[in-house]
């Protein structure tokens, strides 16, 4: 019976996940796929950069309406690397690739939950609980449809592997479980930073609940190792944050969505969205408590204890109970939205459901079936409601080519957080605010390219220059200029916030392009040293402890 239940719910996971590639990437509307435009443009920019030979195009010249931006300086690239590989493997266009990859991440989450739970319960119970977790509203409705948050869906797919790695590190007799844990931590940091920041606060608590002080300490060690592996991204992103228009830490966004604090002071749309997320959070807590009650006859186990601790600690982060932590810890505020913890709540729900199913409680299978069927009905119901009763002036779905074109010209296709501060001070944020300046929609005219200028990957080449000139790209410290002899020229921000190259003598074969900053060099050095250290730890073998020989006593036949 449990196996049939698991197969049924897994089939529902596949069917609901398949809605995305079947229907395509939805158009932004009222509480509908409002992150889709950015995901489309980011994948388009990543794919174009890889086609140019820039496998990590930190500076994207095409974004911000052709004036360039720091998209992949501050936004993790791994999710878009994977999507770009899917595009090359399938030959699909950008929009279809994004839809298919979104589905793949959701199936990875299902498989990861099964592998994690299989360590503790029989396969049938693990499959049913994993499928239930993948059908819950936050991972199946809020993220892939209401928000279309591609990177967060990709990060959520790594959560079960992270818990599995924490358990293995806590159970090992030496530290050889730490490299695998560091690898998962590093991958999460390179995929979705808010999820990583959230988990960094909750993972040691789970490690302590599962394996005591040793589990907590090894989880911290794995987190430090993961930060070292991801230093090639984290170090430049943190060091250059002062040069970006980033409002996540002190903009007060978290206050408006902290439960019981200030969320109901927002706009009507914002309130509606918060109510959806709050409802899913409360539902997850109630479901977990229900399964805990159903599994009450089971003996105490590390997983049951750790699941309950993770349940209440992650839910507490969504409420005003943890307000002092949000005020004191800037790294916690970088999560921006406390309700992101709803995604973590799916893990203890899955764990307690698996334990209840394995315990054979009478009402467990009907409860899992009812919750699974109800959750599976929510995504198609939501899409039907939005398409049937939504604003008739915006299209719901478009062909892939039109969908990408719409994203590229939309202000929501680029993030104002990826605007350099020099452009912000020059007034270029009017492009996102939709306001007119004294000089029009753009505060300054774009300078034309000098005669003979050729576009190269990540920059320009000029045959000659005799005087100081500007380029139609926003200034950022990564811009560098060298002449044909290899001599560096000064690059500075102009009064219009654009790149200005200082030419005090005639030069030929001038190359103006994005180069590696000192922070990138430092980040790669830390990543390399961390990887070497973790490899040594992974292959390290503890010397066996010598034990004294035990004399064998052989009784003599016939002795009395």
Coordinates of C-alpha atoms in Angstrom, one line a residue:
X1 CA 0.0 0.0 0.0
X2 CA 2.7 2.5 0.9
X3 CA 4.6 1.7 -2.3
X4 CA 1.5 2.4 -4.4
X5 CA 1.0 5.6 -2.5
X6 CA 4.5 6.7 -3.2
X7 CA 4.2 5.9 -6.9
X8 CA 1.0 7.8 -7.2
X9 CA 2.3 10.9 -5.5
X10 CA 5.5 10.7 -7.5
X11 CA 3.5 10.6 -10.7
X12 CA 1.6 13.7 -9.5
X13 CA 5.0 15.4 -8.9
X14 CA 6.0 14.7 -12.5
X15 CA 2.7 15.9 -13.9
X16 CA 2.6 19.1 -11.9
X17 CA 6.3 19.8 -12.8
X18 CA 5.6 19.1 -16.4
X19 CA 3.1 22.0 -16.5
X20 CA 6.0 24.4 -16.9
X21 CA 7.5 23.1 -20.1
X22 CA 4.0 22.4 -21.5
X23 CA 2.6 25.9 -20.8
X24 CA 5.9 27.8 -21.2
X25 CA 7.2 30.7 -19.1
X26 CA 4.2 32.8 -17.9
X27 CA 4.1 36.6 -18.4
X28 CA 4.3 38.8 -15.4
X29 CA 1.0 39.8 -14.0
X30 CA -0.7 40.3 -10.7
X31 CA 1.2 38.0 -8.3
X32 CA 2.1 35.8 -11.3
X33 CA 5.6 34.9 -12.3
X34 CA 7.0 38.2 -11.3
X35 CA 10.7 36.9 -11.4
X36 CA 10.3 35.2 -14.8
X37 CA 11.6 38.2 -16.9
X38 CA 14.8 38.3 -14.9
X39 CA 15.4 34.6 -15.2
X40 CA 14.9 34.7 -18.9
X41 CA 17.3 37.7 -19.5
X42 CA 19.9 36.2 -17.1
X43 CA 19.9 32.9 -19.0
X44 CA 20.1 34.8 -22.3
X45 CA 23.1 36.8 -21.1
X46 CA 24.8 33.8 -19.7
X47 CA 24.3 31.8 -22.9
X48 CA 25.5 34.7 -25.0
X49 CA 28.6 35.1 -22.8
X50 CA 29.5 31.4 -23.1
X51 CA 29.0 31.6 -26.9
X52 CA 31.7 34.3 -26.8
X53 CA 34.0 32.2 -24.8
X54 CA 33.3 33.9 -21.5
X55 CA 32.1 31.0 -19.4
X56 CA 31.5 33.4 -16.5
X57 CA 30.4 36.8 -17.9
X58 CA 30.4 38.6 -14.6
X59 CA 29.9 41.9 -16.4
X60 CA 27.0 41.7 -18.8
X61 CA 27.2 44.3 -21.6
X62 CA 23.7 43.8 -22.9
X63 CA 21.8 44.3 -19.7
X64 CA 20.4 47.6 -18.3
X65 CA 19.1 48.4 -21.8
X66 CA 22.5 48.0 -23.4
X67 CA 24.5 50.0 -20.9
X68 CA 25.9 47.0 -19.0
X69 CA 25.6 45.8 -15.5
X70 CA 27.2 43.7 -12.7
X71 CA 24.7 40.8 -13.0
X72 CA 27.0 37.9 -12.3
X73 CA 29.3 39.8 -10.1
X74 CA 26.7 39.7 -7.4
X75 CA 24.3 37.0 -8.6
X76 CA 25.3 33.4 -8.3
X77 CA 25.9 31.7 -11.7
X78 CA 25.6 28.0 -11.1
X79 CA 21.9 27.7 -11.8
X80 CA 22.4 29.4 -15.2
X81 CA 25.4 27.4 -16.0
X82 CA 23.3 24.3 -15.7
X83 CA 20.5 25.8 -17.8
X84 CA 23.1 26.8 -20.5
X85 CA 24.3 23.2 -20.6
X86 CA 20.7 22.0 -20.9
X87 CA 20.3 24.4 -23.8
X88 CA 23.4 23.0 -25.6
X89 CA 22.3 19.4 -24.9
X90 CA 18.8 19.9 -26.2
X91 CA 19.1 22.6 -28.7
X92 CA 16.0 24.4 -27.3
X93 CA 15.5 28.1 -27.3
X94 CA 16.0 30.2 -24.1
X95 CA 12.4 30.2 -22.9
X96 CA 11.9 26.5 -23.4
X97 CA 15.3 25.7 -21.9
X98 CA 14.4 27.7 -18.7
X99 CA 11.0 25.9 -18.5
X100 CA 12.6 22.4 -18.9
X101 CA 15.4 23.2 -16.4
X102 CA 12.9 24.4 -13.9
X103 CA 11.2 21.0 -14.1
X104 CA 14.5 19.2 -13.8
X105 CA 15.4 21.0 -10.6
X106 CA 12.0 20.0 -9.1
X107 CA 12.7 16.3 -10.0
X108 CA 16.2 16.6 -8.5
X109 CA 14.5 17.8 -5.3
X110 CA 12.2 14.7 -5.3
X111 CA 15.2 12.4 -5.9
X112 CA 17.3 14.1 -3.2
X113 CA 14.5 13.8 -0.6
X114 CA 14.2 10.1 -1.4
X115 CA 17.9 9.5 -1.0
X116 CA 18.0 11.4 2.3
X117 CA 15.0 9.6 3.8
X118 CA 16.0 6.2 2.5
X119 CA 18.7 6.2 5.1
X120 CA 16.1 6.1 7.9
X121 CA 13.0 4.4 6.6
X122 CA 12.1 1.7 4.0
X123 CA 12.1 2.8 0.3
X124 CA 8.3 2.9 0.0
X125 CA 7.9 5.2 2.9
X126 CA 10.8 7.4 1.7
X127 CA 9.3 7.7 -1.8
X128 CA 5.9 8.7 -0.5
X129 CA 7.2 11.3 1.9
X130 CA 9.6 12.7 -0.7
X131 CA 6.8 13.1 -3.2
X132 CA 4.6 14.8 -0.5
X133 CA 7.4 17.3 0.1
X134 CA 7.7 18.0 -3.6
X135 CA 4.0 18.6 -3.8
X136 CA 3.7 21.1 -0.9
X137 CA 2.5 24.6 -1.9
X138 CA 5.8 26.4 -1.5
X139 CA 8.0 24.2 -3.7
X140 CA 5.2 23.3 -6.1
X141 CA 3.2 26.5 -6.4
X142 CA 4.7 29.6 -4.8
X143 CA 8.2 29.3 -6.2
X144 CA 7.7 27.9 -9.7
X145 CA 4.4 29.7 -10.5
X146 CA 3.5 32.6 -8.3
X147 CA 7.1 33.8 -8.3
X148 CA 8.8 31.8 -11.0
X149 CA 12.0 32.0 -8.8
X150 CA 14.3 29.9 -10.9
X151 CA 17.4 30.2 -8.7
X152 CA 15.5 29.5 -5.5
X153 CA 14.0 26.4 -7.0
X154 CA 17.5 25.3 -8.0
X155 CA 18.8 26.0 -4.5
X156 CA 15.9 24.1 -2.9
X157 CA 16.9 21.0 -4.9
X158 CA 20.2 21.0 -2.9
X159 CA 18.6 21.1 0.6
X160 CA 18.0 17.3 1.0
X161 CA 21.6 16.6 -0.1
X162 CA 22.8 19.1 2.5
X163 CA 20.9 17.4 5.3
X164 CA 22.2 14.0 4.1
X165 CA 25.7 15.4 4.1
X166 CA 25.2 16.8 7.6
X167 CA 24.1 13.5 8.9
X168 CA 27.0 11.6 7.3
X169 CA 29.5 14.1 8.7
X170 CA 27.9 13.8 12.2
X171 CA 28.0 10.0 12.0
X172 CA 31.5 9.6 10.8
X173 CA 34.3 8.7 13.3
X174 CA 36.7 11.2 11.7
X175 CA 36.4 14.3 9.6
X176 CA 36.1 12.7 6.2
X177 CA 32.4 13.6 5.9
X178 CA 33.3 17.3 5.9
X179 CA 34.5 17.6 2.3
X180 CA 31.2 16.3 0.9
X181 CA 29.3 18.7 3.2
X182 CA 31.5 21.6 2.1
X183 CA 30.8 20.7 -1.5
X184 CA 27.1 21.0 -1.1
X185 CA 27.4 24.2 0.9
X186 CA 29.6 25.7 -1.8
X187 CA 27.2 24.6 -4.6
X188 CA 24.3 26.2 -2.7
X189 CA 26.2 29.5 -2.3
X190 CA 27.0 29.5 -6.0
X191 CA 23.3 28.9 -6.8
X192 CA 21.2 31.1 -4.5
X193 CA 22.7 33.3 -1.8
X194 CA 19.6 34.0 0.3
X195 CA 18.9 30.3 0.6
X196 CA 22.5 29.7 1.6
X197 CA 22.4 32.5 4.2
X198 CA 19.2 31.1 5.6
X199 CA 20.6 27.5 5.8
X200 CA 23.9 28.7 7.3
X201 CA 21.9 29.7 10.4
X202 CA 19.8 26.6 10.5
X203 CA 22.2 23.9 9.5
X204 CA 24.3 23.9 12.7
X205 CA 21.1 23.6 14.7
X206 CA 20.1 20.6 12.7
X207 CA 23.6 19.1 13.1
X208 CA 23.4 19.6 16.9
X209 CA 20.0 18.1 17.1
X210 CA 21.0 15.1 15.0
X211 CA 24.5 14.4 16.3
X212 CA 25.1 16.6 19.3
X213 CA 28.1 19.0 19.7
X214 CA 30.1 16.9 17.2
X215 CA 27.4 17.3 14.6
X216 CA 27.2 21.0 15.1
X217 CA 30.9 21.5 15.0
X218 CA 31.3 19.5 11.8
X219 CA 28.4 21.3 10.2
X220 CA 30.2 24.6 11.0
X221 CA 33.4 23.2 9.5
X222 CA 31.6 22.1 6.4
X223 CA 30.0 25.6 6.1
X224 CA 33.4 27.2 6.4
X225 CA 34.8 24.8 3.8
X226 CA 31.8 25.6 1.5
X227 CA 32.4 29.3 1.9
X228 CA 36.1 28.7 0.9
X229 CA 35.1 26.7 -2.2
X230 CA 32.7 29.5 -3.3
X231 CA 35.2 32.3 -2.4
X232 CA 35.8 32.8 -6.2
X233 CA 32.2 34.2 -6.2
X234 CA 31.6 35.3 -2.6
X235 CA 34.8 37.4 -2.1
X236 CA 34.4 39.6 -5.2
X237 CA 30.6 39.9 -4.6
X238 CA 31.1 41.0 -1.0
X239 CA 34.0 43.3 -1.6
X240 CA 32.4 45.0 -4.6
X241 CA 29.0 45.3 -3.0
X242 CA 29.8 48.9 -2.1
X243 CA 30.0 49.7 -5.8
X244 CA 26.5 48.3 -6.5
X245 CA 23.0 49.6 -5.8
X246 CA 22.2 46.8 -3.3
X247 CA 19.4 47.5 -0.8
X248 CA 18.9 44.1 0.8
X249 CA 20.8 44.6 4.0
X250 CA 19.4 47.9 5.3
X251 CA 16.5 48.7 3.1
X252 CA 14.0 47.3 5.6
X253 CA 12.5 44.8 3.2
X254 CA 12.7 42.0 5.8
X255 CA 10.6 44.1 8.2
X256 CA 7.6 44.2 5.9
X257 CA 7.4 40.4 5.7
X258 CA 8.3 39.3 9.2
X259 CA 5.2 37.6 10.5
X260 CA 3.3 39.6 13.1
X261 CA 5.5 42.6 12.7
X262 CA 4.8 44.8 9.7
X263 CA 3.7 42.8 6.7
X264 CA 0.1 44.1 6.6
X265 CA 1.3 47.7 6.1
X266 CA 2.2 47.0 2.4
X267 CA 0.1 47.4 -0.7
X268 CA -2.9 45.2 -1.4
X269 CA -0.9 42.9 -3.7
X270 CA 1.9 42.6 -1.2
X271 CA -0.6 41.7 1.5
X272 CA -2.1 39.0 -0.7
X273 CA 1.2 37.5 -1.4
X274 CA 2.2 37.5 2.2
X275 CA -1.1 35.8 3.1
X276 CA -0.3 33.0 0.6
X277 CA 3.1 32.4 2.0
X278 CA 2.1 32.7 5.6
X279 CA -0.7 30.2 5.0
X280 CA 1.7 27.7 3.5
X281 CA 4.0 28.2 6.5
X282 CA 1.3 27.5 9.0
X283 CA 0.0 24.6 7.0
X284 CA 3.5 23.1 7.0
X285 CA 3.8 23.4 10.7
X286 CA 0.4 21.9 11.3
X287 CA 1.1 19.0 9.0
X288 CA 4.4 18.3 10.7
X289 CA 2.8 18.3 14.1
X290 CA 0.1 15.9 12.7
X291 CA 2.7 13.5 11.5
X292 CA 4.6 13.8 14.8
X293 CA 1.4 12.8 16.6
X294 CA 0.9 9.9 14.2
X295 CA 4.4 8.7 14.8
X296 CA 4.2 9.0 18.6
X297 CA 4.4 5.3 19.0
X298 CA 7.8 5.1 17.3
X299 CA 11.0 5.1 19.4
X300 CA 12.9 8.2 19.6
X301 CA 15.4 8.6 16.8
X302 CA 18.0 11.3 15.8
X303 CA 16.0 12.1 12.6
X304 CA 12.8 12.7 14.6
X305 CA 14.5 14.9 17.1
X306 CA 16.4 16.8 14.4
X307 CA 13.2 17.3 12.3
X308 CA 11.3 18.8 15.2
X309 CA 14.1 21.2 16.0
X310 CA 14.5 22.2 12.4
X311 CA 10.7 22.7 12.2
X312 CA 10.4 25.1 15.0
X313 CA 13.7 27.0 14.4
X314 CA 12.9 27.6 10.8
X315 CA 9.3 28.7 11.6
X316 CA 10.6 31.0 14.3
X317 CA 12.8 32.8 11.8
X318 CA 9.6 33.8 10.0
X319 CA 8.0 35.5 13.0
X320 CA 8.6 38.4 15.3
X321 CA 10.0 36.1 17.9
X322 CA 13.4 36.3 16.3
X323 CA 13.3 40.0 15.7
X324 CA 16.4 40.6 17.8
X325 CA 18.4 38.3 15.5
X326 CA 17.2 40.2 12.4
X327 CA 18.3 43.5 14.0
X328 CA 21.7 42.3 15.1
X329 CA 22.8 40.0 12.3
X330 CA 23.4 41.7 8.9
X331 CA 24.0 38.4 7.2
X332 CA 20.5 37.3 8.3
X333 CA 19.0 40.4 6.8
X334 CA 20.6 39.5 3.5
X335 CA 17.9 36.8 3.2
X336 CA 15.6 39.8 2.6
X337 CA 12.3 37.9 3.0
X338 CA 11.9 35.8 6.2
X339 CA 9.2 33.8 4.5
X340 CA 11.9 32.0 2.5
X341 CA 12.2 29.7 5.5
X342 CA 8.9 28.1 4.3
X343 CA 11.1 26.2 1.8
X344 CA 13.1 24.7 4.7
X345 CA 9.8 23.7 6.5
X346 CA 9.2 21.1 3.7
X347 CA 12.1 19.1 5.0
X348 CA 10.9 18.3 8.5
X349 CA 7.4 17.7 7.1
X350 CA 8.9 15.0 4.8
X351 CA 11.0 13.5 7.6
X352 CA 8.1 13.2 10.0
X353 CA 5.8 11.9 7.3
X354 CA 8.3 9.2 6.4
X355 CA 8.7 8.2 10.1
X356 CA 4.9 8.0 10.5
X357 CA 4.5 5.9 7.4
X358 CA 7.3 3.6 8.5
X359 CA 5.7 3.2 11.9
X360 CA 2.5 2.0 10.3
X361 CA 0.1 4.3 12.1
X362 CA -3.4 3.7 10.9
X363 CA -4.3 7.2 9.7
X364 CA -0.9 8.1 8.2
X365 CA -1.5 6.8 4.6
X366 CA -4.9 8.5 4.3
X367 CA -3.4 11.7 5.6
X368 CA -0.5 11.7 3.2
X369 CA -2.8 10.8 0.3
X370 CA -5.3 13.6 1.1
X371 CA -2.5 16.2 1.5
X372 CA -0.8 15.0 -1.6
X373 CA -3.9 15.2 -3.8
X374 CA -4.9 18.5 -2.4
X375 CA -1.4 20.0 -2.9
X376 CA -1.2 18.6 -6.5
X377 CA -4.5 20.3 -7.3
X378 CA -3.3 23.8 -6.3
X379 CA -0.9 24.6 -9.3
X380 CA -3.4 23.8 -12.0
X381 CA -6.2 25.5 -10.0
X382 CA -4.0 28.6 -9.6
X383 CA -3.1 28.8 -13.3
X384 CA -6.8 28.4 -14.2
X385 CA -7.9 31.2 -11.9
X386 CA -5.2 33.6 -13.1
X387 CA -5.8 32.9 -16.7
X388 CA -9.6 33.0 -16.4
X389 CA -10.1 35.9 -14.0
X390 CA -6.8 37.8 -14.2
X391 CA -6.3 41.2 -15.8
X392 CA -7.4 40.7 -19.4
X393 CA -4.9 43.3 -20.6
X394 CA -1.8 41.2 -20.1
X395 CA -1.2 37.9 -22.0
X396 CA -0.8 34.8 -20.0
X397 CA 1.5 32.8 -22.2
X398 CA 3.4 33.7 -25.3
X399 CA 5.5 31.7 -27.9
X400 CA 9.1 31.4 -26.7
X401 CA 10.6 34.0 -29.1
X402 CA 8.0 36.6 -28.1
X403 CA 8.4 35.8 -24.5
X404 CA 12.2 36.4 -24.5
X405 CA 11.7 39.6 -26.5
X406 CA 9.2 40.9 -24.0
X407 CA 11.6 40.1 -21.1
X408 CA 14.6 41.9 -22.8
X409 CA 12.7 45.2 -23.1
X410 CA 11.0 44.9 -19.7
X411 CA 12.3 46.9 -16.7
X412 CA 11.7 43.7 -14.7
X413 CA 14.1 41.9 -17.0
X414 CA 17.0 43.6 -15.2
X415 CA 17.4 44.2 -11.5
X416 CA 18.1 47.7 -10.2
X417 CA 20.4 46.1 -7.6
X418 CA 22.8 45.3 -10.5
X419 CA 23.1 49.0 -11.3
X420 CA 26.6 50.4 -10.4
X421 CA 26.5 53.3 -7.8
X422 CA 28.0 55.8 -10.3
X423 CA 25.0 55.2 -12.6
X424 CA 22.6 55.5 -9.7
X425 CA 24.1 58.8 -8.7
X426 CA 23.9 60.0 -12.2
X427 CA 20.1 59.4 -12.2
X428 CA 19.9 56.3 -14.4
X429 CA 17.6 54.6 -12.0
X430 CA 14.8 56.5 -13.7
X431 CA 14.7 53.6 -16.2
X432 CA 13.2 51.4 -13.4
X433 CA 11.2 54.0 -11.6
X434 CA 9.5 54.9 -14.9
X435 CA 10.0 58.6 -14.2
X436 CA 11.0 61.3 -16.7
X437 CA 14.1 63.5 -16.1
X438 CA 14.7 67.0 -17.4
X439 CA 16.5 65.4 -20.3
X440 CA 14.0 62.6 -21.0
X441 CA 13.7 59.0 -19.9
X442 CA 17.5 58.8 -19.8
X443 CA 19.3 61.5 -17.8
X444 CA 22.2 61.7 -20.3
X445 CA 22.6 61.1 -24.0
X446 CA 24.5 57.9 -24.8
X447 CA 28.0 58.7 -26.3
X448 CA 28.5 57.2 -29.8
X449 CA 31.2 54.6 -30.3
X450 CA 34.4 56.2 -31.7
X451 CA 35.1 55.6 -35.4
X452 CA 36.4 52.2 -36.1
X453 CA 35.5 50.7 -32.8
X454 CA 35.0 46.9 -32.8
X455 CA 33.1 44.9 -30.2
X456 CA 35.0 42.1 -28.5
X457 CA 33.9 39.7 -25.8
X458 CA 33.6 41.9 -22.7
X459 CA 34.7 45.1 -24.2
X460 CA 35.9 47.1 -27.3
X461 CA 39.0 47.6 -29.4
X462 CA 39.7 51.0 -30.9
X463 CA 42.2 51.5 -33.8
X464 CA 43.4 54.8 -32.3
X465 CA 42.6 57.5 -29.9
X466 CA 44.0 61.0 -29.4
X467 CA 41.8 62.5 -26.7
X468 CA 39.7 61.4 -23.7
X469 CA 36.5 59.7 -24.7
X470 CA 33.5 57.9 -23.2
X471 CA 31.8 54.6 -24.1
X472 CA 28.1 53.6 -23.8
X473 CA 28.7 51.4 -20.8
X474 CA 28.3 52.0 -17.1
X475 CA 31.5 52.5 -15.2
X476 CA 32.7 49.7 -12.8
X477 CA 36.1 49.2 -11.3
X478 CA 36.6 46.1 -13.4
X479 CA 37.0 48.2 -16.6
X480 CA 40.6 48.3 -17.8
X481 CA 42.3 49.9 -20.8
X482 CA 45.7 49.1 -22.4
X483 CA 47.3 50.3 -25.6
X484 CA 49.0 48.2 -28.3
X485 CA 52.3 48.3 -26.3
X486 CA 50.6 46.9 -23.1
X487 CA 50.7 50.2 -21.2
X488 CA 47.6 50.8 -19.0
X489 CA 45.5 53.9 -19.4
X490 CA 43.3 55.5 -16.7
X491 CA 39.7 54.5 -16.7
X492 CA 37.3 56.6 -14.6
X493 CA 33.6 57.3 -14.2
X494 CA 32.4 60.2 -16.2
X495 CA 29.9 62.7 -14.8
X496 CA 27.2 60.7 -16.6
X497 CA 28.2 57.5 -14.8
X498 CA 29.6 56.0 -18.0
X499 CA 33.1 54.6 -18.7
X500 CA 35.6 57.4 -19.5
X501 CA 39.1 56.6 -20.8
X502 CA 41.7 59.2 -20.2
X503 CA 44.0 59.7 -23.2
X504 CA 46.8 62.2 -22.7
X505 CA 48.8 61.1 -25.8
X506 CA 48.0 59.5 -29.1
X507 CA 47.6 55.7 -28.7
X508 CA 46.9 52.9 -31.2
X509 CA 45.2 49.5 -30.8
X510 CA 43.5 50.5 -27.6
X511 CA 41.7 47.7 -25.8
X512 CA 39.0 48.7 -23.3
X513 CA 37.5 45.6 -21.6
X514 CA 36.4 44.0 -18.3
X515 CA 39.3 42.5 -16.5
X516 CA 39.9 40.5 -13.3
X517 CA 39.9 42.6 -10.2
X518 CA 42.2 42.0 -7.2
X519 CA 39.2 40.5 -5.4
X520 CA 38.6 37.9 -8.1
X521 CA 42.3 36.9 -8.0
X522 CA 42.0 36.6 -4.2
X523 CA 38.8 34.6 -4.4
X524 CA 40.3 32.1 -6.8
X525 CA 43.3 31.7 -4.6
X526 CA 41.1 30.9 -1.6
X527 CA 39.0 28.5 -3.7
X528 CA 42.1 26.7 -4.8
X529 CA 43.6 26.4 -1.4
X530 CA 40.3 25.2 0.1
X531 CA 39.8 22.6 -2.6
X532 CA 43.3 21.2 -2.0
X533 CA 42.8 21.1 1.7
X534 CA 39.4 19.3 1.4
X535 CA 40.9 16.8 -1.1
X536 CA 43.6 16.0 1.4
X537 CA 41.0 15.5 4.1
X538 CA 38.9 13.3 1.9
X539 CA 41.8 11.0 1.2
X540 CA 43.2 11.0 4.7
X541 CA 43.1 7.7 6.5
X542 CA 43.3 7.5 10.3
X543 CA 46.0 5.1 11.4
X544 CA 44.4 2.0 13.0
X545 CA 44.8 1.8 16.7
X546 CA 46.9 -1.2 17.7
X547 CA 45.1 -3.6 19.9
X548 CA 46.8 -6.2 22.1
X549 CA 46.7 -9.7 20.9
X550 CA 44.1 -11.9 22.7
X551 CA 45.3 -15.4 23.5
X552 CA 43.0 -18.0 22.3
X553 CA 42.0 -20.6 24.9
X554 CA 41.3 -24.0 23.3
X555 CA 39.8 -26.5 25.6
X556 CA 41.3 -30.0 25.6
X557 CA 39.1 -32.8 24.6
X558 CA 38.2 -35.1 27.5
X559 CA 39.3 -32.6 30.2
X560 CA 37.1 -32.3 33.3

